[in-house]
Amino acid sequence: MDAARRRVRLSDFHVSVLGLLVEEEQIPEELFQARAELREVGVLEADDKIAADLYPLVATLMAPRVIAQVEMSGPQGVTQSGAVIGDDFIFTHENWPGEAESDYVPAEPETLVWALARMVDLHRDFTDGVDSDEVIISTMGAFDDLVARMETGQFGRPEVAAEETDAPFRLAEVLSQLNCTWRMTVAWQGAGAPGNGLAVSALAVWDCGVEGYWLRELPAEPVVDGQVDHSSELRVRRTSAKELWQLITDLLPDGSQLASA
């Protein structure tokens, strides 16, 4: 805990312990170690009472109005970050590659879009005067084959990789500059939403360095399990940091879209 900056570092196991304590349920044996760690740093008192400084965070985690999740895949693996928005408080959380814990930090509503943009390292474009509406159409199978070659160090020259995977040359050329891919998903209980009332908005982006940003338009987010296979159409469009800033802003619901508390 960093009391001066109102931030705390927690793993999913720690969060589970806090949730069970709030619900006054028994802590299973597999979470004993996580509970001991929370006691050691003062998050939990001797009688397992949660420290008063943690009330805003725990209250927000237990009754979120909006949840934002940021999944980024890069050379060091996958990281999970995001934000949790309650009636009274907002907290963002970020983790480093390979680490189980995330830093939970309070945020103000006016800084939320900025915080989400920072999680994906949204930055100014490296090149000017490019075709911002360039579109590449292929299949998810071709994309997967190209990425598999990159991961095993067999990508080589774009023209060779394209020929051997039956992919468009331009797709291989763009992916040869791939820094990372990221997906941002926002979920909330929607006013008048069908089914279970859960509303979801999402977008998926490639950050390709000197080749710029590419928005994946197909398969369209949010994608559910089993929806995409090897033959599914892939369509990506070159975009800009300015447009992505607006798209991130548009992911977040306004007050009229939220169900009553």
PDB file of C-alpha atoms in Angstrom:
ATOM      1  CA  MET A   1       0.000   0.000   0.000  1.00  0.00           C
ATOM      2  CA  ASP A   2       1.078   3.555  -0.762  1.00  0.00           C
ATOM      3  CA  ALA A   3      -1.114   5.609   1.569  1.00  0.00           C
ATOM      4  CA  ALA A   4       0.281   8.938   0.393  1.00  0.00           C
ATOM      5  CA  ARG A   5      -0.929   8.334  -3.169  1.00  0.00           C
ATOM      6  CA  ARG A   6      -3.947   6.184  -2.270  1.00  0.00           C
ATOM      7  CA  ARG A   7      -2.747   3.303  -4.382  1.00  0.00           C
ATOM      8  CA  VAL A   8      -2.458  -0.405  -3.658  1.00  0.00           C
ATOM      9  CA  ARG A   9      -0.982  -3.386  -5.490  1.00  0.00           C
ATOM     10  CA  LEU A  10      -3.283  -6.419  -5.645  1.00  0.00           C
ATOM     11  CA  SER A  11      -3.539  -9.702  -7.506  1.00  0.00           C
ATOM     12  CA  ASP A  12      -6.809 -11.334  -8.524  1.00  0.00           C
ATOM     13  CA  PHE A  13      -6.376 -13.631  -5.503  1.00  0.00           C
ATOM     14  CA  HIS A  14      -6.178 -10.619  -3.189  1.00  0.00           C
ATOM     15  CA  VAL A  15      -9.306  -9.148  -4.739  1.00  0.00           C
ATOM     16  CA  SER A  16     -11.111 -12.465  -4.246  1.00  0.00           C
ATOM     17  CA  VAL A  17     -10.201 -12.478  -0.549  1.00  0.00           C
ATOM     18  CA  LEU A  18     -11.509  -8.947  -0.080  1.00  0.00           C
ATOM     19  CA  GLY A  19     -14.758  -9.829  -1.844  1.00  0.00           C
ATOM     20  CA  LEU A  20     -15.315 -12.915   0.304  1.00  0.00           C
ATOM     21  CA  LEU A  21     -14.680 -10.952   3.489  1.00  0.00           C
ATOM     22  CA  VAL A  22     -17.188  -8.291   2.483  1.00  0.00           C
ATOM     23  CA  GLU A  23     -19.753 -11.029   1.819  1.00  0.00           C
ATOM     24  CA  GLU A  24     -18.818 -12.619   5.173  1.00  0.00           C
ATOM     25  CA  GLU A  25     -18.004 -15.940   3.524  1.00  0.00           C
ATOM     26  CA  GLN A  26     -15.334 -18.461   4.447  1.00  0.00           C
ATOM     27  CA  ILE A  27     -11.906 -18.091   2.857  1.00  0.00           C
ATOM     28  CA  PRO A  28     -10.976 -21.332   1.019  1.00  0.00           C
ATOM     29  CA  GLU A  29      -7.585 -22.889   1.690  1.00  0.00           C
ATOM     30  CA  GLU A  30      -6.213 -21.915  -1.716  1.00  0.00           C
ATOM     31  CA  LEU A  31      -6.567 -18.241  -0.744  1.00  0.00           C
ATOM     32  CA  PHE A  32      -4.873 -18.515   2.678  1.00  0.00           C
ATOM     33  CA  GLN A  33      -1.564 -17.262   1.269  1.00  0.00           C
ATOM     34  CA  ALA A  34      -3.231 -14.249  -0.339  1.00  0.00           C
ATOM     35  CA  ARG A  35      -4.962 -13.430   2.941  1.00  0.00           C
ATOM     36  CA  ALA A  36      -1.656 -13.684   4.811  1.00  0.00           C
ATOM     37  CA  GLU A  37      -0.074 -11.243   2.366  1.00  0.00           C
ATOM     38  CA  LEU A  38      -2.910  -8.762   2.889  1.00  0.00           C
ATOM     39  CA  ARG A  39      -2.450  -9.033   6.656  1.00  0.00           C
ATOM     40  CA  GLU A  40       1.298  -8.540   6.355  1.00  0.00           C
ATOM     41  CA  VAL A  41       1.009  -5.181   4.559  1.00  0.00           C
ATOM     42  CA  GLY A  42      -1.839  -3.878   6.710  1.00  0.00           C
ATOM     43  CA  VAL A  43      -4.702  -4.192   4.225  1.00  0.00           C
ATOM     44  CA  LEU A  44      -6.331  -6.551   6.724  1.00  0.00           C
ATOM     45  CA  GLU A  45      -6.279  -6.105  10.457  1.00  0.00           C
ATOM     46  CA  ALA A  46      -5.810  -9.033  12.861  1.00  0.00           C
ATOM     47  CA  ASP A  47      -9.541  -9.819  12.907  1.00  0.00           C
ATOM     48  CA  ASP A  48      -9.613  -9.662   9.075  1.00  0.00           C
ATOM     49  CA  LYS A  49     -11.339  -6.295   9.115  1.00  0.00           C
ATOM     50  CA  ILE A  50     -10.486  -4.395   5.953  1.00  0.00           C
ATOM     51  CA  ALA A  51      -8.484  -1.208   6.536  1.00  0.00           C
ATOM     52  CA  ALA A  52     -10.591   1.942   6.290  1.00  0.00           C
ATOM     53  CA  ASP A  53      -8.302   3.370   3.569  1.00  0.00           C
ATOM     54  CA  LEU A  54      -9.409   0.529   1.299  1.00  0.00           C
ATOM     55  CA  TYR A  55     -13.131   1.304   1.575  1.00  0.00           C
ATOM     56  CA  PRO A  56     -13.388   3.355  -1.667  1.00  0.00           C
ATOM     57  CA  LEU A  57     -11.645   0.652  -3.709  1.00  0.00           C
ATOM     58  CA  VAL A  58     -13.493  -2.299  -2.168  1.00  0.00           C
ATOM     59  CA  ALA A  59     -16.859  -0.554  -2.461  1.00  0.00           C
ATOM     60  CA  THR A  60     -16.195   0.147  -6.142  1.00  0.00           C
ATOM     61  CA  LEU A  61     -15.027  -3.405  -6.885  1.00  0.00           C
ATOM     62  CA  MET A  62     -18.081  -4.884  -5.170  1.00  0.00           C
ATOM     63  CA  ALA A  63     -20.647  -2.702  -6.944  1.00  0.00           C
ATOM     64  CA  PRO A  64     -19.221  -1.431 -10.253  1.00  0.00           C
ATOM     65  CA  ARG A  65     -21.414   0.496 -12.647  1.00  0.00           C
ATOM     66  CA  VAL A  66     -18.973   0.272 -15.574  1.00  0.00           C
ATOM     67  CA  ILE A  67     -16.000  -2.034 -16.154  1.00  0.00           C
ATOM     68  CA  ALA A  68     -13.325  -1.330 -18.770  1.00  0.00           C
ATOM     69  CA  GLN A  69     -10.824  -4.027 -19.706  1.00  0.00           C
ATOM     70  CA  VAL A  70      -7.661  -3.496 -21.753  1.00  0.00           C
ATOM     71  CA  GLU A  71      -5.898  -6.589 -23.087  1.00  0.00           C
ATOM     72  CA  MET A  72      -2.540  -5.914 -24.735  1.00  0.00           C
ATOM     73  CA  SER A  73      -0.460  -8.591 -26.500  1.00  0.00           C
ATOM     74  CA  GLY A  74       3.180  -7.831 -27.183  1.00  0.00           C
ATOM     75  CA  PRO A  75       6.642  -9.411 -27.293  1.00  0.00           C
ATOM     76  CA  GLN A  76       6.599  -9.976 -23.504  1.00  0.00           C
ATOM     77  CA  GLY A  77       3.192 -11.607 -23.437  1.00  0.00           C
ATOM     78  CA  VAL A  78      -0.286 -10.429 -22.475  1.00  0.00           C
ATOM     79  CA  THR A  79      -1.114  -7.770 -19.909  1.00  0.00           C
ATOM     80  CA  GLN A  80      -4.524  -7.009 -18.433  1.00  0.00           C
ATOM     81  CA  SER A  81      -5.367  -3.477 -17.361  1.00  0.00           C
ATOM     82  CA  GLY A  82      -8.518  -1.421 -17.123  1.00  0.00           C
ATOM     83  CA  ALA A  83     -10.802   0.661 -14.953  1.00  0.00           C
ATOM     84  CA  VAL A  84     -13.643   0.088 -12.516  1.00  0.00           C
ATOM     85  CA  ILE A  85     -16.266   2.836 -12.206  1.00  0.00           C
ATOM     86  CA  GLY A  86     -18.685   3.032  -9.318  1.00  0.00           C
ATOM     87  CA  ASP A  87     -21.256   5.564  -8.188  1.00  0.00           C
ATOM     88  CA  ASP A  88     -18.743   7.519  -6.123  1.00  0.00           C
ATOM     89  CA  PHE A  89     -15.254   6.433  -7.134  1.00  0.00           C
ATOM     90  CA  ILE A  90     -13.171   5.415 -10.161  1.00  0.00           C
ATOM     91  CA  PHE A  91     -10.081   3.219 -10.006  1.00  0.00           C
ATOM     92  CA  THR A  92      -7.722   2.261 -12.805  1.00  0.00           C
ATOM     93  CA  HIS A  93      -5.493  -0.813 -12.637  1.00  0.00           C
ATOM     94  CA  GLU A  94      -2.404  -1.786 -14.617  1.00  0.00           C
ATOM     95  CA  ASN A  95       0.017  -4.680 -14.501  1.00  0.00           C
ATOM     96  CA  TRP A  96       3.449  -5.386 -15.946  1.00  0.00           C
ATOM     97  CA  PRO A  97       4.194  -8.349 -18.241  1.00  0.00           C
ATOM     98  CA  GLY A  98       4.663 -11.535 -16.266  1.00  0.00           C
ATOM     99  CA  GLU A  99       3.423 -10.025 -12.968  1.00  0.00           C
ATOM    100  CA  ALA A 100       0.350 -11.280 -11.127  1.00  0.00           C
ATOM    101  CA  GLU A 101      -0.329  -8.024  -9.297  1.00  0.00           C
ATOM    102  CA  SER A 102      -1.780  -4.778 -10.621  1.00  0.00           C
ATOM    103  CA  ASP A 103      -1.519  -1.242  -9.304  1.00  0.00           C
ATOM    104  CA  TYR A 104      -4.957   0.129  -8.373  1.00  0.00           C
ATOM    105  CA  VAL A 105      -5.002   3.926  -8.448  1.00  0.00           C
ATOM    106  CA  PRO A 106      -7.890   6.385  -7.948  1.00  0.00           C
ATOM    107  CA  ALA A 107      -8.862   8.495 -10.957  1.00  0.00           C
ATOM    108  CA  GLU A 108     -11.118  11.424 -11.687  1.00  0.00           C
ATOM    109  CA  PRO A 109     -13.846  11.253 -14.370  1.00  0.00           C
ATOM    110  CA  GLU A 110     -12.104  13.923 -16.448  1.00  0.00           C
ATOM    111  CA  THR A 111      -8.927  11.822 -16.644  1.00  0.00           C
ATOM    112  CA  LEU A 112     -10.496   8.452 -17.489  1.00  0.00           C
ATOM    113  CA  VAL A 113     -10.086   8.600 -21.282  1.00  0.00           C
ATOM    114  CA  TRP A 114      -6.530   9.832 -20.854  1.00  0.00           C
ATOM    115  CA  ALA A 115      -5.784   6.922 -18.495  1.00  0.00           C
ATOM    116  CA  LEU A 116      -7.232   4.332 -20.898  1.00  0.00           C
ATOM    117  CA  ALA A 117      -5.290   5.849 -23.792  1.00  0.00           C
ATOM    118  CA  ARG A 118      -2.089   5.702 -21.778  1.00  0.00           C
ATOM    119  CA  MET A 119      -2.661   1.991 -21.031  1.00  0.00           C
ATOM    120  CA  VAL A 120      -2.337   1.256 -24.752  1.00  0.00           C
ATOM    121  CA  ASP A 121       0.455   3.791 -25.290  1.00  0.00           C
ATOM    122  CA  LEU A 122      -1.636   5.873 -27.668  1.00  0.00           C
ATOM    123  CA  HIS A 123       0.797   8.280 -29.272  1.00  0.00           C
ATOM    124  CA  ARG A 124       1.096  10.617 -32.226  1.00  0.00           C
ATOM    125  CA  ASP A 125       1.539   8.939 -35.613  1.00  0.00           C
ATOM    126  CA  PHE A 126       5.123   8.450 -36.771  1.00  0.00           C
ATOM    127  CA  THR A 127       4.358   9.351 -40.369  1.00  0.00           C
ATOM    128  CA  ASP A 128       2.314  12.097 -41.990  1.00  0.00           C
ATOM    129  CA  GLY A 129       0.562  12.230 -45.322  1.00  0.00           C
ATOM    130  CA  VAL A 130      -0.392   8.547 -45.446  1.00  0.00           C
ATOM    131  CA  ASP A 131      -3.672   7.126 -46.656  1.00  0.00           C
ATOM    132  CA  SER A 132      -5.618   7.118 -43.394  1.00  0.00           C
ATOM    133  CA  ASP A 133      -8.438   5.070 -44.949  1.00  0.00           C
ATOM    134  CA  GLU A 134      -6.358   2.286 -46.493  1.00  0.00           C
ATOM    135  CA  VAL A 135      -8.117  -1.069 -46.099  1.00  0.00           C
ATOM    136  CA  ILE A 136      -6.651  -4.588 -46.139  1.00  0.00           C
ATOM    137  CA  ILE A 137      -8.961  -7.586 -46.589  1.00  0.00           C
ATOM    138  CA  SER A 138      -7.883 -11.159 -45.933  1.00  0.00           C
ATOM    139  CA  THR A 139      -8.823 -14.054 -43.624  1.00  0.00           C
ATOM    140  CA  MET A 140      -8.141 -14.772 -39.975  1.00  0.00           C
ATOM    141  CA  GLY A 141      -6.336 -17.912 -41.077  1.00  0.00           C
ATOM    142  CA  ALA A 142      -3.794 -15.924 -43.070  1.00  0.00           C
ATOM    143  CA  PHE A 143      -3.352 -13.540 -40.146  1.00  0.00           C
ATOM    144  CA  ASP A 144      -2.803 -16.405 -37.698  1.00  0.00           C
ATOM    145  CA  ASP A 145      -0.264 -18.025 -40.006  1.00  0.00           C
ATOM    146  CA  LEU A 146       1.706 -14.791 -40.327  1.00  0.00           C
ATOM    147  CA  VAL A 147       1.689 -14.187 -36.577  1.00  0.00           C
ATOM    148  CA  ALA A 148       2.793 -17.781 -35.950  1.00  0.00           C
ATOM    149  CA  ARG A 149       5.770 -17.199 -38.236  1.00  0.00           C
ATOM    150  CA  MET A 150       6.643 -14.029 -36.340  1.00  0.00           C
ATOM    151  CA  GLU A 151       6.496 -15.831 -32.994  1.00  0.00           C
ATOM    152  CA  THR A 152       8.827 -18.595 -34.197  1.00  0.00           C
ATOM    153  CA  GLY A 153      11.262 -16.249 -35.939  1.00  0.00           C
ATOM    154  CA  GLN A 154      10.403 -17.556 -39.426  1.00  0.00           C
ATOM    155  CA  PHE A 155       8.768 -14.437 -40.844  1.00  0.00           C
ATOM    156  CA  GLY A 156      11.615 -13.332 -43.115  1.00  0.00           C
ATOM    157  CA  ARG A 157      10.875 -10.874 -45.909  1.00  0.00           C
ATOM    158  CA  PRO A 158       7.213  -9.778 -46.187  1.00  0.00           C
ATOM    159  CA  GLU A 159       6.927 -10.887 -49.803  1.00  0.00           C
ATOM    160  CA  VAL A 160       8.130 -14.409 -48.929  1.00  0.00           C
ATOM    161  CA  ALA A 161       5.884 -14.669 -45.867  1.00  0.00           C
ATOM    162  CA  ALA A 162       2.901 -13.498 -47.908  1.00  0.00           C
ATOM    163  CA  GLU A 163       3.506 -16.052 -50.650  1.00  0.00           C
ATOM    164  CA  GLU A 164       3.995 -18.967 -48.241  1.00  0.00           C
ATOM    165  CA  THR A 165       0.858 -18.164 -46.220  1.00  0.00           C
ATOM    166  CA  ASP A 166      -1.335 -17.133 -49.164  1.00  0.00           C
ATOM    167  CA  ALA A 167      -1.787 -13.719 -47.557  1.00  0.00           C
ATOM    168  CA  PRO A 168      -1.896 -10.296 -49.227  1.00  0.00           C
ATOM    169  CA  PHE A 169       1.569  -8.761 -49.488  1.00  0.00           C
ATOM    170  CA  ARG A 170       0.333  -5.569 -47.843  1.00  0.00           C
ATOM    171  CA  LEU A 171      -0.885  -7.535 -44.805  1.00  0.00           C
ATOM    172  CA  ALA A 172       2.524  -9.149 -44.391  1.00  0.00           C
ATOM    173  CA  GLU A 173       4.245  -5.794 -44.888  1.00  0.00           C
ATOM    174  CA  VAL A 174       2.154  -4.122 -42.180  1.00  0.00           C
ATOM    175  CA  LEU A 175       2.525  -7.025 -39.740  1.00  0.00           C
ATOM    176  CA  SER A 176       6.308  -7.003 -40.216  1.00  0.00           C
ATOM    177  CA  GLN A 177       6.224  -3.738 -38.219  1.00  0.00           C
ATOM    178  CA  LEU A 178       3.817  -4.970 -35.535  1.00  0.00           C
ATOM    179  CA  ASN A 179       4.624  -3.692 -32.044  1.00  0.00           C
ATOM    180  CA  CYS A 180       1.530  -5.008 -30.274  1.00  0.00           C
ATOM    181  CA  THR A 181      -2.190  -5.607 -30.584  1.00  0.00           C
ATOM    182  CA  TRP A 182      -4.728  -4.390 -28.056  1.00  0.00           C
ATOM    183  CA  ARG A 183      -8.391  -4.794 -27.368  1.00  0.00           C
ATOM    184  CA  MET A 184     -10.481  -2.502 -25.203  1.00  0.00           C
ATOM    185  CA  THR A 185     -13.860  -3.675 -23.901  1.00  0.00           C
ATOM    186  CA  VAL A 186     -16.366  -1.722 -21.812  1.00  0.00           C
ATOM    187  CA  ALA A 187     -19.350  -3.394 -20.119  1.00  0.00           C
ATOM    188  CA  TRP A 188     -22.215  -1.996 -18.065  1.00  0.00           C
ATOM    189  CA  GLN A 189     -25.766  -2.733 -17.013  1.00  0.00           C
ATOM    190  CA  GLY A 190     -27.631  -0.934 -19.739  1.00  0.00           C
ATOM    191  CA  ALA A 191     -30.937   0.856 -19.461  1.00  0.00           C
ATOM    192  CA  GLY A 192     -33.410  -1.259 -21.455  1.00  0.00           C
ATOM    193  CA  ALA A 193     -30.698  -3.640 -22.648  1.00  0.00           C
ATOM    194  CA  PRO A 194     -32.042  -7.048 -23.782  1.00  0.00           C
ATOM    195  CA  GLY A 195     -31.337 -10.389 -22.133  1.00  0.00           C
ATOM    196  CA  ASN A 196     -29.391 -10.068 -18.895  1.00  0.00           C
ATOM    197  CA  GLY A 197     -29.184  -6.307 -19.351  1.00  0.00           C
ATOM    198  CA  LEU A 198     -25.441  -6.319 -20.034  1.00  0.00           C
ATOM    199  CA  ALA A 199     -24.340  -3.839 -22.682  1.00  0.00           C
ATOM    200  CA  VAL A 200     -20.879  -4.128 -24.244  1.00  0.00           C
ATOM    201  CA  SER A 201     -18.794  -1.983 -26.576  1.00  0.00           C
ATOM    202  CA  ALA A 202     -15.301  -2.828 -27.782  1.00  0.00           C
ATOM    203  CA  LEU A 203     -12.588  -2.180 -30.353  1.00  0.00           C
ATOM    204  CA  ALA A 204      -9.421  -3.976 -31.482  1.00  0.00           C
ATOM    205  CA  VAL A 205      -6.303  -2.224 -32.790  1.00  0.00           C
ATOM    206  CA  TRP A 206      -2.883  -3.074 -34.181  1.00  0.00           C
ATOM    207  CA  ASP A 207       0.031  -0.777 -33.350  1.00  0.00           C
ATOM    208  CA  CYS A 208       2.407  -1.252 -36.260  1.00  0.00           C
ATOM    209  CA  GLY A 209       5.083   1.372 -35.624  1.00  0.00           C
ATOM    210  CA  VAL A 210       6.050   3.154 -38.825  1.00  0.00           C
ATOM    211  CA  GLU A 211       3.030   1.547 -40.530  1.00  0.00           C
ATOM    212  CA  GLY A 212       0.761   3.318 -38.042  1.00  0.00           C
ATOM    213  CA  TYR A 213      -2.427   2.220 -36.321  1.00  0.00           C
ATOM    214  CA  TRP A 214      -4.881  -0.259 -37.847  1.00  0.00           C
ATOM    215  CA  LEU A 215      -8.449  -0.719 -36.637  1.00  0.00           C
ATOM    216  CA  ARG A 216      -9.836  -4.242 -36.990  1.00  0.00           C
ATOM    217  CA  GLU A 217     -13.304  -3.796 -38.456  1.00  0.00           C
ATOM    218  CA  LEU A 218     -13.910  -7.518 -39.099  1.00  0.00           C
ATOM    219  CA  PRO A 219     -14.310  -9.672 -37.130  1.00  0.00           C
ATOM    220  CA  ALA A 220     -16.092  -6.881 -35.317  1.00  0.00           C
ATOM    221  CA  GLU A 221     -15.718  -6.550 -31.569  1.00  0.00           C
ATOM    222  CA  PRO A 222     -16.998  -7.784 -29.234  1.00  0.00           C
ATOM    223  CA  VAL A 223     -16.162 -11.305 -30.448  1.00  0.00           C
ATOM    224  CA  VAL A 224     -17.658 -14.265 -28.568  1.00  0.00           C
ATOM    225  CA  ASP A 225     -16.188 -17.761 -28.260  1.00  0.00           C
ATOM    226  CA  GLY A 226     -16.693 -19.856 -31.380  1.00  0.00           C
ATOM    227  CA  GLN A 227     -17.606 -16.907 -33.575  1.00  0.00           C
ATOM    228  CA  VAL A 228     -14.292 -16.724 -35.464  1.00  0.00           C
ATOM    229  CA  ASP A 229     -12.539 -19.507 -37.354  1.00  0.00           C
ATOM    230  CA  HIS A 230      -9.776 -19.887 -39.945  1.00  0.00           C
ATOM    231  CA  SER A 231     -12.035 -18.773 -42.807  1.00  0.00           C
ATOM    232  CA  SER A 232     -13.518 -15.689 -41.095  1.00  0.00           C
ATOM    233  CA  GLU A 233     -13.024 -12.474 -43.021  1.00  0.00           C
ATOM    234  CA  LEU A 234     -10.372 -10.094 -41.743  1.00  0.00           C
ATOM    235  CA  ARG A 235     -10.708  -6.412 -42.587  1.00  0.00           C
ATOM    236  CA  VAL A 236      -8.437  -3.780 -41.089  1.00  0.00           C
ATOM    237  CA  ARG A 237      -8.403  -0.060 -41.824  1.00  0.00           C
ATOM    238  CA  ARG A 238      -5.568   2.337 -41.221  1.00  0.00           C
ATOM    239  CA  THR A 239      -6.540   4.940 -38.673  1.00  0.00           C
ATOM    240  CA  SER A 240      -5.008   7.735 -36.628  1.00  0.00           C
ATOM    241  CA  ALA A 241      -4.322   8.432 -32.980  1.00  0.00           C
ATOM    242  CA  LYS A 242      -6.888  11.231 -33.146  1.00  0.00           C
ATOM    243  CA  GLU A 243      -9.624   8.880 -34.357  1.00  0.00           C
ATOM    244  CA  LEU A 244      -8.675   6.260 -31.766  1.00  0.00           C
ATOM    245  CA  TRP A 245      -8.952   8.848 -28.989  1.00  0.00           C
ATOM    246  CA  GLN A 246     -12.507   9.534 -30.122  1.00  0.00           C
ATOM    247  CA  LEU A 247     -13.310   5.825 -30.424  1.00  0.00           C
ATOM    248  CA  ILE A 248     -12.086   5.231 -26.876  1.00  0.00           C
ATOM    249  CA  THR A 249     -14.257   8.110 -25.703  1.00  0.00           C
ATOM    250  CA  ASP A 250     -17.258   6.654 -27.534  1.00  0.00           C
ATOM    251  CA  LEU A 251     -16.805   3.255 -25.834  1.00  0.00           C
ATOM    252  CA  LEU A 252     -17.819   4.745 -22.485  1.00  0.00           C
ATOM    253  CA  PRO A 253     -21.577   4.998 -21.827  1.00  0.00           C
ATOM    254  CA  ASP A 254     -23.237   8.248 -20.902  1.00  0.00           C
ATOM    255  CA  GLY A 255     -25.682   8.585 -18.030  1.00  0.00           C
ATOM    256  CA  SER A 256     -28.733   7.822 -20.158  1.00  0.00           C
ATOM    257  CA  GLN A 257     -27.305   4.421 -21.143  1.00  0.00           C
ATOM    258  CA  LEU A 258     -26.846   3.177 -17.581  1.00  0.00           C
ATOM    259  CA  ALA A 259     -29.475   1.182 -15.729  1.00  0.00           C
ATOM    260  CA  SER A 260     -30.638   2.471 -12.370  1.00  0.00           C
ATOM    261  CA  ALA A 261     -28.356   1.577  -9.486  1.00  0.00           C
TER     262      ALA A 261
END
